[in-house]
PDB file of C-alpha atoms in Angstrom:
ATOM      1  CA  MET A   1     -55.862 -81.963 -15.933  1.00  0.00           C
ATOM      2  CA  GLY A   2     -57.627 -81.071 -12.658  1.00  0.00           C
ATOM      3  CA  TYR A   3     -56.127 -79.929  -9.378  1.00  0.00           C
ATOM      4  CA  TYR A   4     -56.382 -83.321  -7.670  1.00  0.00           C
ATOM      5  CA  GLU A   5     -54.745 -85.064 -10.616  1.00  0.00           C
ATOM      6  CA  GLU A   6     -51.698 -82.830 -10.126  1.00  0.00           C
ATOM      7  CA  LEU A   7     -51.140 -83.846  -6.496  1.00  0.00           C
ATOM      8  CA  PRO A   8     -48.146 -86.106  -5.954  1.00  0.00           C
ATOM      9  CA  SER A   9     -49.011 -89.698  -5.161  1.00  0.00           C
ATOM     10  CA  ILE A  10     -48.623 -90.271  -1.420  1.00  0.00           C
ATOM     11  CA  ASP A  11     -49.432 -93.674   0.068  1.00  0.00           C
ATOM     12  CA  ILE A  12     -51.018 -93.198   3.501  1.00  0.00           C
ATOM     13  CA  ASN A  13     -50.537 -96.902   4.276  1.00  0.00           C
ATOM     14  CA  GLU A  14     -46.747 -96.716   3.819  1.00  0.00           C
ATOM     15  CA  HIS A  15     -46.551 -93.711   6.121  1.00  0.00           C
ATOM     16  CA  LEU A  16     -48.641 -95.445   8.776  1.00  0.00           C
ATOM     17  CA  GLU A  17     -46.280 -98.435   8.656  1.00  0.00           C
ATOM     18  CA  ASP A  18     -43.357 -96.041   9.133  1.00  0.00           C
ATOM     19  CA  MET A  19     -45.227 -94.402  12.011  1.00  0.00           C
ATOM     20  CA  GLU A  20     -45.314 -97.696  13.897  1.00  0.00           C
ATOM     21  CA  LYS A  21     -41.541 -98.047  13.497  1.00  0.00           C
ATOM     22  CA  LEU A  22     -40.805 -94.447  14.506  1.00  0.00           C
ATOM     23  CA  GLY A  23     -43.079 -94.258  17.539  1.00  0.00           C
ATOM     24  CA  ASN A  24     -43.938 -90.931  19.170  1.00  0.00           C
ATOM     25  CA  VAL A  25     -45.872 -89.619  16.153  1.00  0.00           C
ATOM     26  CA  VAL A  26     -49.054 -87.552  16.471  1.00  0.00           C
ATOM     27  CA  LEU A  27     -51.601 -88.631  13.867  1.00  0.00           C
ATOM     28  CA  VAL A  28     -54.002 -85.859  12.840  1.00  0.00           C
ATOM     29  CA  ASP A  29     -57.130 -86.166  10.685  1.00  0.00           C
ATOM     30  CA  VAL A  30     -57.882 -82.693   9.279  1.00  0.00           C
ATOM     31  CA  ARG A  31     -61.270 -83.570   7.801  1.00  0.00           C
ATOM     32  CA  THR A  32     -64.511 -82.206   9.226  1.00  0.00           C
ATOM     33  CA  PRO A  33     -65.814 -83.654  12.492  1.00  0.00           C
ATOM     34  CA  GLU A  34     -68.620 -85.298  10.499  1.00  0.00           C
ATOM     35  CA  GLU A  35     -66.139 -87.038   8.177  1.00  0.00           C
ATOM     36  CA  TYR A  36     -64.057 -88.087  11.174  1.00  0.00           C
ATOM     37  CA  ARG A  37     -67.074 -89.609  12.974  1.00  0.00           C
ATOM     38  CA  GLU A  38     -67.978 -91.627   9.865  1.00  0.00           C
ATOM     39  CA  GLY A  39     -64.576 -93.325   9.913  1.00  0.00           C
ATOM     40  CA  HIS A  40     -60.951 -92.541  10.678  1.00  0.00           C
ATOM     41  CA  VAL A  41     -57.597 -94.188  11.255  1.00  0.00           C
ATOM     42  CA  PRO A  42     -57.522 -95.568  14.816  1.00  0.00           C
ATOM     43  CA  GLY A  43     -55.518 -93.308  17.110  1.00  0.00           C
ATOM     44  CA  ALA A  44     -55.967 -90.183  14.990  1.00  0.00           C
ATOM     45  CA  ILE A  45     -57.076 -86.953  16.596  1.00  0.00           C
ATOM     46  CA  ASN A  46     -59.344 -84.575  14.691  1.00  0.00           C
ATOM     47  CA  ILE A  47     -58.269 -81.003  14.043  1.00  0.00           C
ATOM     48  CA  GLU A  48     -60.382 -79.641  11.209  1.00  0.00           C
ATOM     49  CA  ALA A  49     -58.241 -77.948   8.531  1.00  0.00           C
ATOM     50  CA  LYS A  50     -60.264 -74.751   8.514  1.00  0.00           C
ATOM     51  CA  ARG A  51     -59.538 -74.271  12.249  1.00  0.00           C
ATOM     52  CA  CYS A  52     -55.805 -74.163  11.493  1.00  0.00           C
ATOM     53  CA  GLY A  53     -55.774 -70.746   9.827  1.00  0.00           C
ATOM     54  CA  ARG A  54     -54.170 -67.656  11.323  1.00  0.00           C
ATOM     55  CA  SER A  55     -57.059 -67.134  13.738  1.00  0.00           C
ATOM     56  CA  GLY A  56     -56.730 -70.741  14.924  1.00  0.00           C
ATOM     57  CA  ARG A  57     -53.094 -70.501  15.989  1.00  0.00           C
ATOM     58  CA  SER A  58     -53.854 -70.675  19.733  1.00  0.00           C
ATOM     59  CA  TYR A  59     -56.324 -73.520  19.124  1.00  0.00           C
ATOM     60  CA  VAL A  60     -53.673 -75.577  17.321  1.00  0.00           C
ATOM     61  CA  GLU A  61     -51.031 -74.800  19.952  1.00  0.00           C
ATOM     62  CA  SER A  62     -53.392 -75.916  22.723  1.00  0.00           C
ATOM     63  CA  ILE A  63     -53.865 -79.315  21.066  1.00  0.00           C
ATOM     64  CA  LEU A  64     -50.310 -79.686  19.752  1.00  0.00           C
ATOM     65  CA  PRO A  65     -48.106 -78.006  22.368  1.00  0.00           C
ATOM     66  CA  ASP A  66     -44.865 -79.770  21.329  1.00  0.00           C
ATOM     67  CA  LYS A  67     -43.571 -78.088  18.177  1.00  0.00           C
ATOM     68  CA  THR A  68     -40.742 -80.641  17.961  1.00  0.00           C
ATOM     69  CA  ALA A  69     -43.113 -83.615  17.655  1.00  0.00           C
ATOM     70  CA  ARG A  70     -43.432 -85.497  14.387  1.00  0.00           C
ATOM     71  CA  ILE A  71     -46.971 -84.867  13.109  1.00  0.00           C
ATOM     72  CA  TYR A  72     -48.549 -86.975  10.370  1.00  0.00           C
ATOM     73  CA  MET A  73     -51.622 -85.363   8.806  1.00  0.00           C
ATOM     74  CA  TYR A  74     -54.220 -86.759   6.436  1.00  0.00           C
ATOM     75  CA  CYS A  75     -57.557 -85.736   4.934  1.00  0.00           C
ATOM     76  CA  TYR A  76     -59.711 -87.380   2.268  1.00  0.00           C
ATOM     77  CA  SER A  77     -57.460 -86.883  -0.760  1.00  0.00           C
ATOM     78  CA  GLY A  78     -54.307 -85.258   0.628  1.00  0.00           C
ATOM     79  CA  ALA A  79     -55.098 -81.688  -0.480  1.00  0.00           C
ATOM     80  CA  ARG A  80     -56.331 -80.240   2.837  1.00  0.00           C
ATOM     81  CA  SER A  81     -53.674 -82.077   4.813  1.00  0.00           C
ATOM     82  CA  GLY A  82     -50.970 -80.760   2.481  1.00  0.00           C
ATOM     83  CA  MET A  83     -52.094 -77.175   3.012  1.00  0.00           C
ATOM     84  CA  THR A  84     -52.499 -77.691   6.757  1.00  0.00           C
ATOM     85  CA  ALA A  85     -49.068 -79.302   7.136  1.00  0.00           C
ATOM     86  CA  ALA A  86     -47.522 -76.339   5.267  1.00  0.00           C
ATOM     87  CA  PHE A  87     -49.303 -73.895   7.576  1.00  0.00           C
ATOM     88  CA  LEU A  88     -48.143 -75.777  10.671  1.00  0.00           C
ATOM     89  CA  ARG A  89     -44.569 -75.711   9.390  1.00  0.00           C
ATOM     90  CA  GLN A  90     -44.905 -71.915   9.080  1.00  0.00           C
ATOM     91  CA  MET A  91     -46.005 -71.909  12.731  1.00  0.00           C
ATOM     92  CA  GLY A  92     -42.804 -73.715  13.730  1.00  0.00           C
ATOM     93  CA  TYR A  93     -43.959 -77.351  13.605  1.00  0.00           C
ATOM     94  CA  ASP A  94     -40.993 -78.366  11.460  1.00  0.00           C
ATOM     95  CA  ARG A  95     -41.943 -82.051  11.461  1.00  0.00           C
ATOM     96  CA  ALA A  96     -45.543 -81.666  10.239  1.00  0.00           C
ATOM     97  CA  GLU A  97     -46.008 -83.906   7.215  1.00  0.00           C
ATOM     98  CA  ASN A  98     -48.833 -84.683   4.806  1.00  0.00           C
ATOM     99  CA  ILE A  99     -49.232 -88.471   4.594  1.00  0.00           C
ATOM    100  CA  GLY A 100     -51.960 -88.465   1.960  1.00  0.00           C
ATOM    101  CA  GLY A 101     -55.605 -89.319   1.733  1.00  0.00           C
ATOM    102  CA  TYR A 102     -57.978 -91.479   3.704  1.00  0.00           C
ATOM    103  CA  GLU A 103     -59.502 -92.557   0.388  1.00  0.00           C
ATOM    104  CA  GLY A 104     -56.493 -94.867  -0.080  1.00  0.00           C
ATOM    105  CA  TYR A 105     -56.400 -96.199   3.485  1.00  0.00           C
ATOM    106  CA  THR A 106     -56.733 -99.984   3.723  1.00  0.00           C
ATOM    107  CA  GLY A 107     -56.423-100.634   7.465  1.00  0.00           C
ATOM    108  CA  PRO A 108     -58.924-100.925  10.310  1.00  0.00           C
ATOM    109  CA  VAL A 109     -61.425 -98.103  10.744  1.00  0.00           C
ATOM    110  CA  ALA A 110     -62.541 -96.401  13.930  1.00  0.00           C
ATOM    111  CA  THR A 111     -65.804 -94.477  14.166  1.00  0.00           C
ATOM    112  CA  GLY A 112     -67.386 -92.189  16.694  1.00  0.00           C
ATOM    113  CA  GLN A 113     -67.008 -88.875  18.407  1.00  0.00           C
ATOM    114  CA  VAL A 114     -64.214 -86.382  18.004  1.00  0.00           C
TER     115      VAL A 114
END
């Protein structure tokens, strides 16, 4: 069994439906800028996962200043967003949550610049 097969099944579409009901949720795509430009969930901002390491703390805080905000994060499969959400929680973003992978997304797609 491979690493990706061991990830829990998370349905990005269900979380996005919940997001509409909750309101005031920051949607973050942690894929590369190239992946983001090729297609992303409308309304998502792009913060590449590798920029969220220890050296990127001030970068993350400049984009996400409110540590009390609910933050929904996704990547392609859910692996990078899971690691990034865990790191953000260590930084004090207690409501950072992995909502799964773009590969399972069935809604409208936005394209273009970061």
